[in-house]
Structure formats: structure tokens, C-alpha cells
Coordinates of N, CA, C and O in Angstrom, one line a residue:
M1 N 110.1 -3.2 -154.6 CA 110.1 -3.0 -153.2 C 111.4 -2.4 -152.6 O 112.9 -2.9 -153.1
L2 N 111.5 -1.2 -152.4 CA 112.8 -1.1 -150.9 C 112.8 -1.7 -149.6 O 112.3 -2.2 -149.1
S3 N 114.0 -1.8 -149.3 CA 114.0 -2.1 -147.9 C 114.1 -1.0 -146.9 O 113.6 0.0 -147.5
V4 N 114.1 -1.0 -145.2 CA 113.7 -0.3 -144.2 C 114.2 0.8 -144.7 O 114.0 2.3 -144.8
T5 N 116.3 0.4 -145.3 CA 117.3 1.8 -145.7 C 116.8 2.9 -147.1 O 117.1 3.7 -147.1
G6 N 115.6 2.0 -147.6 CA 115.1 3.5 -149.1 C 116.2 2.6 -150.2 O 115.5 3.6 -151.2
M7 N 116.9 1.8 -150.4 CA 117.9 1.5 -151.0 C 116.7 0.0 -151.7 O 116.2 -0.9 -151.2
P8 N 117.4 -0.4 -152.6 CA 116.3 -1.3 -153.5 C 117.3 -3.0 -153.2 O 118.2 -2.9 -151.9
K9 N 116.1 -3.7 -152.8 CA 116.7 -5.6 -152.1 C 118.4 -5.7 -153.5 O 117.3 -5.8 -154.3
A10 N 118.0 -6.5 -152.1 CA 119.3 -6.6 -153.0 C 119.2 -7.9 -154.3 O 119.8 -7.2 -155.7
N11 N 117.9 -8.6 -154.3 CA 117.7 -9.5 -155.3 C 117.1 -8.2 -156.6 O 116.9 -9.0 -157.2
E12 N 116.6 -7.0 -156.8 CA 115.9 -6.8 -157.5 C 117.0 -5.5 -158.0 O 116.7 -4.4 -159.1
A13 N 117.9 -4.9 -157.3 CA 119.6 -4.2 -157.3 C 119.8 -4.0 -159.4 O 119.7 -3.4 -160.2
M14 N 119.8 -5.6 -159.8 CA 120.3 -5.7 -160.7 C 118.7 -6.2 -161.7 O 119.4 -6.8 -162.9
S15 N 118.1 -6.3 -161.2 CA 116.5 -6.8 -162.4 C 116.0 -5.3 -162.8 O 116.0 -4.0 -162.3
E16 N 115.7 -5.7 -163.6 CA 115.3 -4.3 -165.0 C 113.7 -4.4 -164.2 O 113.4 -5.5 -165.1
F17 N 112.9 -3.8 -164.5 CA 111.5 -4.3 -164.7 C 111.1 -3.8 -166.0 O 111.2 -2.3 -167.3
L18 N 109.4 -4.9 -166.3 CA 109.4 -4.2 -166.8 C 107.9 -2.9 -167.4 O 106.8 -4.2 -166.9
E19 N 107.5 -2.9 -168.3 CA 106.5 -1.6 -168.2 C 105.2 -2.7 -169.0 O 104.8 -3.1 -169.7
I20 N 104.4 -2.1 -168.3 CA 102.9 -3.3 -168.6 C 102.4 -2.4 -169.8 O 101.6 -0.7 -169.3
R21 N 101.5 -2.5 -171.2 CA 101.2 -1.2 -171.8 C 100.6 -2.5 -172.6 O 100.0 -3.2 -172.3
P22 N 99.2 -1.8 -173.0 CA 98.2 -2.1 -173.8 C 98.0 -3.0 -174.7 O 99.4 -2.9 -175.3
L23 N 97.4 -4.5 -175.1 CA 97.1 -5.1 -175.5 C 96.5 -4.5 -177.0 O 95.1 -4.3 -177.0
T24 N 97.1 -4.2 -178.0 CA 96.8 -3.9 -179.7 C 97.0 -4.4 -180.7 O 98.4 -5.1 -180.5
K25 N 96.4 -4.3 -181.9 CA 96.8 -5.6 -182.9 C 98.3 -5.0 -183.6 O 99.1 -5.8 -183.3
S26 N 98.8 -3.6 -183.7 CA 99.6 -2.9 -183.7 C 100.2 -3.3 -183.3 O 101.9 -3.8 -183.6
A27 N 101.1 -3.3 -182.2 CA 101.8 -3.5 -181.2 C 102.3 -4.8 -180.7 O 103.6 -5.3 -181.0
F28 N 101.4 -5.6 -181.0 CA 101.0 -7.5 -180.9 C 101.5 -7.7 -182.0 O 102.2 -9.1 -181.7
A29 N 101.9 -7.2 -183.2 CA 101.7 -7.7 -185.2 C 103.4 -8.6 -184.9 O 103.4 -9.9 -185.7
P30 N 103.6 -7.6 -184.2 CA 105.4 -9.2 -185.0 C 105.9 -10.6 -184.5 O 106.4 -11.1 -184.2
F31 N 104.3 -10.4 -183.5 CA 104.3 -12.0 -182.7 C 103.2 -12.4 -182.6 O 103.7 -13.7 -182.6
G32 N 101.8 -12.5 -183.2 CA 101.6 -12.9 -183.6 C 100.1 -12.5 -183.9 O 99.9 -10.8 -184.2
E33 N 98.7 -12.8 -183.4 CA 98.1 -11.9 -184.2 C 96.9 -12.0 -182.2 O 97.4 -12.7 -181.5
V34 N 95.8 -10.7 -182.6 CA 95.2 -10.9 -181.1 C 94.4 -10.7 -180.9 O 93.7 -11.1 -182.7
I35 N 93.0 -11.8 -181.3 CA 92.0 -12.3 -181.5 C 90.5 -11.6 -180.2 O 91.1 -11.6 -179.0
E36 N 90.7 -10.8 -181.1 CA 89.1 -10.2 -180.0 C 88.1 -9.6 -181.4 O 88.4 -10.1 -182.6
A37 N 86.6 -9.2 -180.8 CA 85.7 -8.8 -182.4 C 86.1 -7.7 -182.7 O 85.8 -6.1 -182.0
D38 N 86.4 -8.4 -183.9 CA 86.8 -6.9 -184.9 C 85.7 -6.8 -186.0 O 85.7 -7.5 -186.5
P39 N 85.5 -5.0 -185.8 CA 83.9 -4.5 -186.4 C 84.3 -5.5 -188.0 O 83.0 -5.4 -188.9
A40 N 85.4 -4.9 -188.4 CA 86.1 -5.2 -190.0 C 85.4 -6.4 -190.4 O 85.6 -7.1 -191.2
S41 N 85.6 -7.6 -189.7 CA 86.0 -8.4 -190.2 C 84.3 -9.4 -190.0 O 84.4 -10.1 -189.9
M42 N 83.8 -8.3 -189.2 CA 82.3 -9.2 -188.7 C 81.1 -9.2 -189.8 O 81.3 -8.4 -191.3
R43 N 81.1 -11.0 -190.4 CA 79.1 -10.9 -191.0 C 78.4 -11.2 -190.5 O 78.9 -12.4 -189.8
F44 N 77.3 -11.9 -191.0 CA 76.4 -11.7 -190.9 C 76.0 -13.4 -190.9 O 76.1 -13.6 -192.5
I45 N 75.6 -14.2 -190.1 CA 75.6 -16.3 -190.6 C 74.0 -16.1 -189.9 O 73.4 -16.3 -189.2
N46 N 73.9 -17.5 -190.6 CA 72.4 -18.4 -190.3 C 71.1 -16.9 -189.9 O 70.6 -17.2 -189.1
G47 N 70.8 -16.6 -191.1 CA 70.1 -16.1 -191.6 C 69.9 -14.9 -191.4 O 69.1 -14.0 -191.0
G48 N 71.0 -14.0 -190.5 CA 71.4 -12.9 -189.8 C 71.6 -13.1 -187.9 O 71.1 -12.5 -187.6
T49 N 71.6 -14.3 -188.2 CA 71.3 -13.8 -186.4 C 72.7 -14.1 -185.9 O 72.5 -14.4 -184.6
T50 N 73.8 -14.4 -186.1 CA 74.4 -14.5 -185.7 C 76.1 -13.8 -186.4 O 75.6 -13.9 -187.3
E51 N 76.2 -13.0 -185.8 CA 77.3 -12.4 -186.7 C 79.1 -12.5 -185.6 O 79.5 -13.8 -185.4
R52 N 79.4 -13.3 -186.6 CA 80.6 -13.9 -187.1 C 81.8 -12.9 -187.6 O 82.0 -12.6 -188.0
F53 N 83.5 -12.8 -186.5 CA 84.1 -12.4 -187.0 C 85.2 -13.6 -187.6 O 85.7 -14.0 -186.3
H54 N 85.9 -13.2 -188.4 CA 85.9 -13.9 -189.3 C 87.4 -14.0 -189.5 O 87.8 -12.8 -189.5
A55 N 88.0 -14.6 -189.3 CA 88.9 -15.3 -189.7 C 90.7 -14.8 -189.1 O 91.3 -13.8 -188.9
L56 N 90.1 -14.2 -187.5 CA 90.6 -13.4 -187.3 C 92.6 -14.5 -186.2 O 92.9 -13.5 -185.4
A57 N 92.6 -15.3 -186.7 CA 93.9 -15.7 -186.5 C 93.9 -18.0 -187.3 O 93.3 -17.7 -187.6
T58 N 95.6 -18.0 -187.9 CA 95.8 -18.5 -188.3 C 96.2 -19.9 -187.5 O 97.7 -19.0 -187.4
A59 N 95.7 -20.5 -187.2 CA 96.3 -21.6 -186.5 C 98.0 -22.7 -187.9 O 97.2 -21.9 -188.8
D60 N 99.0 -22.7 -187.1 CA 99.9 -23.1 -187.7 C 100.3 -24.6 -186.7 O 100.7 -24.5 -186.3
A61 N 100.4 -25.5 -187.3 CA 101.0 -27.0 -187.2 C 102.0 -27.7 -187.9 O 101.3 -28.4 -189.0
T62 N 102.7 -27.7 -188.5 CA 103.9 -28.0 -189.9 C 104.7 -29.7 -189.0 O 104.7 -29.7 -187.5
G63 N 105.0 -30.0 -190.1 CA 105.1 -31.6 -189.3 C 104.8 -32.5 -190.2 O 103.5 -32.7 -190.0
E64 N 104.9 -33.6 -190.6 CA 104.1 -34.8 -191.0 C 103.5 -35.0 -189.7 O 104.3 -36.1 -188.4
G65 N 102.7 -36.0 -190.1 CA 101.5 -36.2 -188.3 C 100.8 -35.6 -188.2 O 100.0 -35.7 -187.1
A66 N 100.9 -34.4 -187.7 CA 101.0 -33.1 -186.8 C 99.6 -32.6 -187.0 O 99.5 -33.2 -189.3
G67 N 99.0 -31.9 -186.2 CA 97.4 -31.9 -185.6 C 97.1 -30.8 -185.4 O 98.2 -30.3 -184.5
V68 N 95.8 -30.0 -184.9 CA 96.6 -28.7 -184.4 C 95.0 -29.0 -183.1 O 93.1 -30.0 -184.3
I69 N 94.9 -28.9 -182.5 CA 94.0 -29.6 -181.0 C 93.4 -28.2 -180.2 O 94.0 -27.4 -180.4
I70 N 92.5 -28.4 -179.6 CA 91.3 -27.6 -178.8 C 92.1 -28.4 -177.8 O 91.8 -29.4 -176.8
N71 N 92.3 -27.3 -176.6 CA 92.8 -28.2 -175.3 C 92.4 -26.4 -173.9 O 91.9 -25.6 -174.4
L72 N 91.9 -26.7 -173.0 CA 91.0 -25.9 -172.1 C 92.8 -25.8 -170.9 O 92.9 -26.9 -170.6
F73 N 93.1 -24.7 -170.8 CA 94.0 -24.7 -169.9 C 93.2 -24.3 -169.1 O 92.6 -23.0 -168.7
R74 N 93.6 -24.0 -167.2 CA 92.8 -23.7 -166.2 C 94.3 -22.8 -165.9 O 95.2 -23.4 -165.0
G75 N 95.2 -21.4 -165.9 CA 95.8 -21.0 -165.1 C 96.2 -20.2 -163.7 O 95.0 -19.5 -163.9
Q76 N 96.9 -20.4 -162.8 CA 96.9 -19.7 -161.9 C 97.1 -18.4 -161.2 O 98.4 -18.7 -162.4
P77 N 96.5 -17.4 -160.4 CA 97.4 -16.1 -160.7 C 98.4 -16.1 -159.8 O 99.3 -17.1 -159.3
R78 N 99.7 -15.1 -161.3 CA 101.0 -15.0 -160.7 C 100.8 -14.2 -159.3 O 99.9 -12.9 -160.0
S79 N 102.0 -13.6 -158.6 CA 102.2 -13.2 -157.5 C 103.3 -12.1 -157.8 O 103.7 -12.3 -158.5
F80 N 102.3 -10.7 -157.2 CA 103.5 -9.5 -158.0 C 104.0 -8.9 -156.3 O 103.7 -9.0 -155.4
P81 N 105.5 -8.7 -156.6 CA 105.8 -8.6 -158.5 C 107.1 -9.9 -158.5 O 106.9 -10.8 -158.1
Y82 N 106.2 -9.8 -160.2 CA 106.7 -11.6 -160.3 C 108.6 -11.3 -161.3 O 108.0 -10.5 -161.7
D83 N 108.5 -12.0 -160.9 CA 110.0 -12.5 -161.5 C 110.3 -13.1 -163.2 O 109.3 -14.4 -162.2
V84 N 110.0 -12.7 -164.6 CA 110.7 -13.5 -165.8 C 111.5 -14.3 -165.2 O 112.9 -13.1 -166.3
G85 N 112.4 -15.5 -165.4 CA 113.1 -15.6 -165.4 C 113.1 -16.7 -166.6 O 114.3 -17.1 -166.4
M86 N 112.3 -17.1 -167.1 CA 112.2 -17.4 -168.4 C 111.2 -17.6 -169.8 O 110.7 -17.2 -169.2
M87 N 111.5 -17.9 -170.6 CA 110.8 -18.1 -171.8 C 110.8 -19.1 -172.3 O 112.1 -20.4 -172.9
E88 N 109.5 -19.4 -173.3 CA 109.9 -20.6 -174.1 C 109.0 -20.4 -175.6 O 108.8 -19.0 -176.2
R89 N 109.2 -21.2 -176.5 CA 109.3 -21.0 -178.6 C 108.7 -22.1 -178.8 O 108.7 -23.2 -178.3
H90 N 107.9 -22.8 -179.8 CA 107.3 -23.5 -179.9 C 107.7 -23.8 -181.6 O 106.9 -22.6 -182.6
P91 N 108.1 -24.1 -182.0 CA 109.2 -24.6 -183.2 C 108.2 -24.7 -184.3 O 108.3 -24.8 -185.8
L92 N 107.4 -25.5 -184.0 CA 106.7 -27.1 -185.3 C 105.5 -26.1 -184.8 O 104.3 -26.8 -185.7
G93 N 104.9 -25.0 -184.5 CA 103.1 -25.1 -184.6 C 103.0 -23.4 -184.0 O 103.8 -23.1 -182.7
S94 N 102.3 -22.8 -183.9 CA 101.1 -22.0 -183.2 C 100.7 -22.5 -182.1 O 100.8 -23.5 -181.9
Q95 N 100.1 -21.4 -181.3 CA 99.9 -21.3 -179.9 C 98.6 -20.7 -180.1 O 98.9 -18.9 -179.5
S96 N 97.2 -20.6 -179.3 CA 96.4 -18.9 -179.1 C 96.3 -19.5 -177.7 O 95.5 -20.4 -177.5
F97 N 95.6 -18.1 -176.5 CA 94.8 -18.6 -175.1 C 93.9 -17.2 -175.9 O 94.5 -16.1 -176.1
S98 N 92.8 -17.9 -175.9 CA 91.6 -17.2 -175.4 C 90.5 -17.3 -173.9 O 90.7 -18.4 -174.0
P99 N 90.2 -16.7 -173.3 CA 90.1 -16.4 -171.5 C 88.9 -17.1 -172.2 O 87.9 -16.3 -173.1
V100 N 88.3 -17.5 -171.7 CA 86.7 -18.3 -171.0 C 86.2 -18.1 -170.0 O 85.4 -17.6 -170.2
S101 N 87.3 -17.4 -169.3 CA 86.1 -17.1 -167.9 C 85.9 -15.1 -167.9 O 86.1 -15.1 -166.5
G102 N 86.5 -14.2 -168.5 CA 86.7 -13.0 -169.3 C 87.3 -12.8 -167.9 O 87.0 -11.2 -168.5
R103 N 87.8 -13.2 -168.0 CA 89.1 -11.8 -167.0 C 90.1 -11.8 -167.8 O 91.1 -12.5 -168.3
P104 N 91.0 -10.8 -167.1 CA 92.5 -9.9 -168.1 C 93.7 -10.6 -167.3 O 93.4 -11.6 -166.0
F105 N 94.0 -11.7 -168.7 CA 95.8 -12.0 -168.3 C 97.0 -11.0 -168.8 O 96.9 -9.9 -169.1
L106 N 98.2 -11.1 -168.9 CA 98.7 -10.5 -169.4 C 100.0 -11.4 -169.4 O 99.7 -13.2 -169.9
V107 N 100.8 -10.8 -171.1 CA 101.4 -11.4 -172.4 C 103.2 -11.4 -172.3 O 102.8 -10.0 -172.8
V108 N 103.8 -12.1 -171.9 CA 104.2 -11.5 -171.8 C 105.4 -11.6 -173.6 O 105.5 -13.2 -173.4
V109 N 105.7 -11.7 -174.3 CA 106.6 -11.8 -175.3 C 108.5 -10.9 -175.5 O 108.4 -10.4 -174.7
A110 N 108.9 -11.9 -176.5 CA 110.0 -11.8 -177.0 C 110.4 -11.3 -178.3 O 110.0 -13.1 -179.2
E111 N 110.8 -11.1 -179.0 CA 112.0 -11.0 -180.4 C 113.3 -11.7 -179.7 O 113.7 -12.3 -179.5
D112 N 113.8 -12.5 -181.3 CA 114.0 -12.7 -181.4 C 116.0 -12.6 -181.1 O 115.5 -11.9 -182.5
E113 N 116.5 -13.3 -180.4 CA 117.6 -12.5 -180.5 C 119.2 -13.8 -180.9 O 119.6 -14.1 -180.1
S114 N 119.7 -13.8 -182.4 CA 119.8 -14.9 -182.2 C 120.3 -16.6 -181.8 O 121.4 -16.8 -181.2
G115 N 119.1 -16.9 -181.7 CA 117.8 -17.9 -181.5 C 118.2 -18.0 -179.4 O 117.7 -19.0 -179.1
R116 N 117.9 -16.9 -178.8 CA 117.5 -16.7 -177.6 C 117.1 -15.4 -177.4 O 116.3 -14.0 -178.4
P117 N 116.1 -14.9 -176.5 CA 114.5 -14.1 -176.4 C 116.0 -12.5 -176.5 O 116.4 -13.1 -175.1
G118 N 115.0 -11.5 -176.8 CA 115.4 -10.1 -176.3 C 114.9 -9.7 -175.4 O 114.7 -10.9 -174.4
R119 N 114.3 -8.5 -174.6 CA 114.1 -8.2 -173.8 C 113.0 -8.3 -173.8 O 112.3 -7.6 -174.8
P120 N 112.5 -9.0 -172.5 CA 110.6 -9.0 -173.2 C 109.7 -8.1 -172.7 O 110.0 -6.6 -173.2
Q121 N 108.6 -7.8 -174.0 CA 107.8 -6.9 -173.0 C 105.9 -7.3 -172.1 O 105.9 -8.9 -173.1
V122 N 105.7 -6.6 -172.2 CA 104.5 -7.2 -171.5 C 103.2 -7.0 -171.4 O 102.9 -5.8 -172.7
F123 N 102.1 -6.8 -172.4 CA 100.9 -6.9 -172.1 C 99.7 -7.4 -171.6 O 99.7 -8.2 -170.8
Y124 N 99.1 -5.8 -171.4 CA 97.7 -5.7 -170.7 C 96.5 -6.5 -172.3 O 96.6 -5.6 -172.5
A125 N 96.1 -8.0 -171.9 CA 95.4 -8.4 -172.3 C 93.7 -8.3 -171.1 O 94.1 -9.3 -170.4
R126 N 92.9 -7.2 -172.5 CA 91.1 -7.7 -171.6 C 90.7 -8.7 -171.3 O 90.9 -9.2 -172.3
G127 N 89.9 -9.6 -170.4 CA 89.4 -10.5 -170.7 C 88.1 -10.9 -171.6 O 87.9 -11.6 -172.6
D128 N 89.0 -10.3 -172.5 CA 87.6 -10.9 -173.9 C 88.8 -10.0 -175.4 O 88.4 -10.6 -176.3
Q129 N 90.1 -11.0 -174.7 CA 91.3 -10.5 -176.1 C 91.7 -12.2 -175.7 O 91.8 -12.1 -174.5
G130 N 92.2 -12.6 -176.9 CA 92.9 -13.6 -176.6 C 94.2 -13.4 -177.7 O 94.2 -12.3 -178.6
V131 N 94.3 -14.1 -177.2 CA 96.0 -14.1 -178.3 C 96.7 -14.7 -179.7 O 96.5 -16.5 -179.1
N132 N 96.9 -15.4 -180.2 CA 98.1 -16.1 -181.2 C 99.7 -15.8 -181.3 O 100.0 -15.2 -182.2
Y133 N 99.7 -16.8 -180.2 CA 101.4 -16.8 -181.4 C 102.0 -17.1 -181.8 O 101.7 -18.8 -182.3
R134 N 102.9 -16.2 -183.4 CA 103.1 -17.0 -184.1 C 104.3 -18.4 -183.8 O 105.0 -18.1 -182.9
R135 N 104.3 -18.7 -184.5 CA 105.7 -20.6 -185.0 C 107.0 -19.9 -184.3 O 107.0 -18.8 -184.4
N136 N 107.7 -20.2 -183.4 CA 109.5 -19.2 -183.1 C 108.6 -18.8 -182.8 O 110.0 -17.7 -182.1
V137 N 108.1 -17.5 -181.9 CA 107.8 -16.6 -180.7 C 107.9 -16.5 -179.6 O 107.8 -17.8 -178.8
W138 N 109.1 -16.6 -179.4 CA 109.5 -16.5 -177.3 C 107.5 -15.7 -176.8 O 107.5 -15.0 -176.6
H139 N 107.3 -16.5 -175.8 CA 106.4 -16.2 -174.4 C 106.7 -17.0 -173.1 O 107.8 -17.8 -173.3
H140 N 106.4 -16.0 -172.7 CA 105.9 -16.3 -171.4 C 104.9 -17.8 -171.4 O 103.9 -16.9 -171.5
P141 N 105.1 -19.1 -170.0 CA 104.2 -19.1 -169.6 C 102.9 -18.7 -169.6 O 102.7 -17.3 -169.1
L142 N 101.4 -18.8 -169.7 CA 100.6 -18.5 -169.0 C 100.5 -16.8 -167.7 O 101.5 -18.3 -167.0
M143 N 100.2 -16.2 -168.2 CA 100.1 -15.6 -166.4 C 98.3 -15.5 -166.5 O 98.2 -14.5 -166.6
A144 N 97.8 -15.7 -165.7 CA 96.6 -15.5 -165.0 C 96.4 -14.4 -163.9 O 97.4 -14.3 -163.0
L145 N 95.7 -13.9 -164.5 CA 95.6 -12.6 -163.2 C 94.8 -12.4 -162.1 O 93.3 -13.2 -162.0
G146 N 94.6 -12.4 -160.6 CA 94.0 -12.3 -160.0 C 93.2 -13.8 -159.0 O 93.3 -13.9 -157.3
Q147 N 92.5 -14.5 -160.1 CA 92.0 -16.0 -159.1 C 92.8 -17.1 -160.6 O 92.3 -16.9 -161.8
A148 N 91.8 -18.2 -161.0 CA 92.2 -19.1 -161.5 C 91.4 -19.0 -162.3 O 90.6 -17.7 -162.1
S149 N 91.7 -19.2 -163.4 CA 90.4 -18.0 -165.3 C 91.2 -19.6 -166.1 O 91.8 -20.2 -166.0
D150 N 90.7 -20.2 -166.6 CA 90.4 -20.7 -168.1 C 90.2 -20.0 -169.3 O 89.9 -19.1 -169.6
F151 N 91.5 -20.6 -170.1 CA 91.2 -20.3 -171.6 C 91.6 -21.4 -172.4 O 91.2 -22.7 -172.4
L152 N 90.0 -20.9 -173.3 CA 90.6 -21.9 -174.9 C 91.7 -21.9 -175.4 O 91.6 -20.3 -175.3
V153 N 92.3 -23.1 -175.5 CA 93.7 -22.1 -175.9 C 94.1 -24.0 -177.3 O 93.1 -25.1 -177.2
V154 N 94.9 -23.0 -178.5 CA 94.6 -24.2 -179.8 C 96.0 -23.8 -179.7 O 96.9 -22.9 -180.1
D155 N 96.4 -25.9 -180.3 CA 97.6 -25.8 -179.9 C 98.3 -26.8 -181.0 O 97.5 -27.8 -181.7
R156 N 99.4 -27.5 -181.6 CA 99.5 -28.4 -182.1 C 99.8 -29.6 -181.8 O 100.8 -29.9 -180.4
E157 N 100.1 -30.5 -181.7 CA 99.9 -31.3 -182.1 C 100.5 -32.9 -182.2 O 100.1 -33.2 -184.1
G158 N 101.9 -33.6 -182.3 CA 102.2 -34.4 -183.6 C 104.0 -35.0 -183.0 O 103.9 -34.1 -181.9
P159 N 104.5 -35.6 -183.9 CA 106.1 -35.7 -183.8 C 106.9 -35.0 -183.7 O 106.6 -33.6 -184.0
G160 N 107.6 -35.2 -183.3 CA 109.1 -33.4 -182.7 C 108.4 -32.9 -181.6 O 107.5 -33.1 -181.1
N161 N 109.9 -32.6 -180.9 CA 109.7 -31.6 -180.0 C 109.5 -30.2 -180.2 O 110.3 -29.3 -181.3
N162 N 108.5 -29.8 -179.3 CA 107.4 -27.7 -180.5 C 108.1 -27.4 -179.0 O 107.3 -27.0 -178.4
L163 N 109.1 -27.7 -178.0 CA 109.2 -26.8 -177.1 C 110.4 -26.3 -176.3 O 111.7 -27.1 -176.8
E164 N 110.9 -25.1 -177.8 CA 112.6 -25.2 -176.7 C 112.3 -23.6 -175.1 O 111.2 -23.0 -174.9
E165 N 113.6 -23.7 -173.6 CA 113.0 -22.7 -173.2 C 114.4 -22.5 -173.2 O 115.2 -22.4 -173.9
F166 N 114.4 -21.3 -172.7 CA 115.3 -20.3 -172.3 C 115.4 -19.7 -171.4 O 114.1 -18.9 -170.6
F167 N 116.2 -19.8 -169.8 CA 116.7 -19.2 -168.9 C 117.4 -18.5 -168.3 O 118.4 -18.1 -169.1
F168 N 116.5 -17.1 -167.9 CA 117.4 -15.7 -168.2 C 118.9 -16.1 -167.1 O 118.0 -16.3 -165.7
E169 N 119.6 -15.0 -166.9 CA 120.7 -15.3 -165.6 C 120.4 -14.4 -164.1 O 120.2 -14.6 -163.7
T170 N 119.7 -13.6 -165.4 CA 119.2 -11.9 -164.3 C 117.4 -12.1 -164.8 O 117.4 -11.9 -166.1
P171 N 116.7 -12.4 -163.4 CA 115.3 -12.5 -164.0 C 115.0 -11.0 -164.3 O 115.6 -10.0 -164.2
F172 N 113.2 -10.8 -165.3 CA 113.4 -9.3 -165.2 C 111.8 -8.9 -164.2 O 111.9 -10.8 -164.2
V173 N 111.3 -8.2 -164.7 CA 110.6 -8.3 -162.9 C 109.4 -7.6 -163.7 O 108.8 -6.7 -164.1
I174 N 107.8 -7.7 -163.4 CA 106.8 -7.6 -163.3 C 105.6 -6.7 -162.5 O 106.1 -7.7 -160.7
R175 N 106.1 -5.3 -162.1 CA 105.3 -4.7 -161.0 C 104.0 -5.1 -161.1 O 103.3 -5.9 -161.7
E176 N 103.1 -4.7 -160.1 CA 101.5 -5.5 -159.5 C 101.4 -4.4 -160.6 O 100.9 -3.4 -161.0
P177 N 99.9 -6.4 -162.0 CA 99.2 -4.4 -162.8 C 98.2 -3.0 -162.6 O 97.6 -3.3 -161.1
A178 N 97.6 -3.0 -163.0 CA 96.7 -1.6 -162.0 C 95.8 -1.7 -162.4 O 95.4 -3.2 -163.9
P179 N 95.2 -2.1 -161.6 CA 93.6 -2.5 -162.3 C 93.3 -2.2 -163.1 O 93.0 -1.0 -164.0

């Protein structure tokens, strides 16, 4: 946003804006898997009455006593422009998000750079796409768009600290996504 003088506002002068790209399997591959109905993985089951899209992602839960659980998360919509001031990762397991409400959402991930997240990348996920973050992938918490949205979340449960957070000195900014 610009001030009345046409100059960037003070809090935006130092911020870097992030481009929003479509979520594709190839673009997201360094971070995990895209969960969507892939015709290449489709098999008919139940006497031909059901299409099964097989093995779209793999849940990962390391550590003795650890297991995989299924959750329902209800994400509140974000306001834009949005400051990405922190990232998190889960060193002991993967984490997947699949929208139940059928609404799009944003996926923010970053490569690891010596134990801290690099420059974030932003993907626009359609309402029929989910993501599975691999273990240790830096990502921003859930980013629902427009209205509260429900997500089926497959996650690790068990002993050990499965959360690391990193806070940027200067946040990155995401502009309002185009509809």
C-alpha cells in the first residue's frame, strides 16, 4: 500500500513482497506432495463402483511411541496484505492439510538454509488440492482464505518436541490473492 505521497508506508519500505504461484506437483516437490485426484494413480475398487486415487502422500512419524493421527482443523481467514513473520517445522513427522470445505487456501513454504527458513514461497491451492509437508519442511501455519474453512489434518502424535519455530527480523508480505 502507498501513503498519500505515493511512497511506501514505513512498515512496508523494508518488506519483501512474495509472489503467489499455482500449486503444482513439480513446483511443490522439494517440500512434499500435492494431494489431489491424479488420474495416473486411479484404480477401480469395490466392484468398479469406486475410484481410488492411490498413495498420493506418505505420512511419516518417527520416534518410539509415535503414531499417526487424523484431526479436523478449522482455519480462520487471513487479512491482506499479510505479514509472514514466522515459519515452523516438524522434525519428527510429516503433516498434511486437505480442505474439507472445498475452499482455496495459501501454502507458504521455505527451503532450509543452515537450520533456518530461506525466502518463503507462496502457492495458491485450489479447494480440491491438499498438501503433505515432509518432515522438517519450513512452512507457515494454515492460511484459510475468505471464510473459516475446515481441513482434514494427518499429523504425528507422540513423545518428543515436534515443533520448531523461526521468527523473521523483517516480515515478508503477501498481497491480496486474486480470486
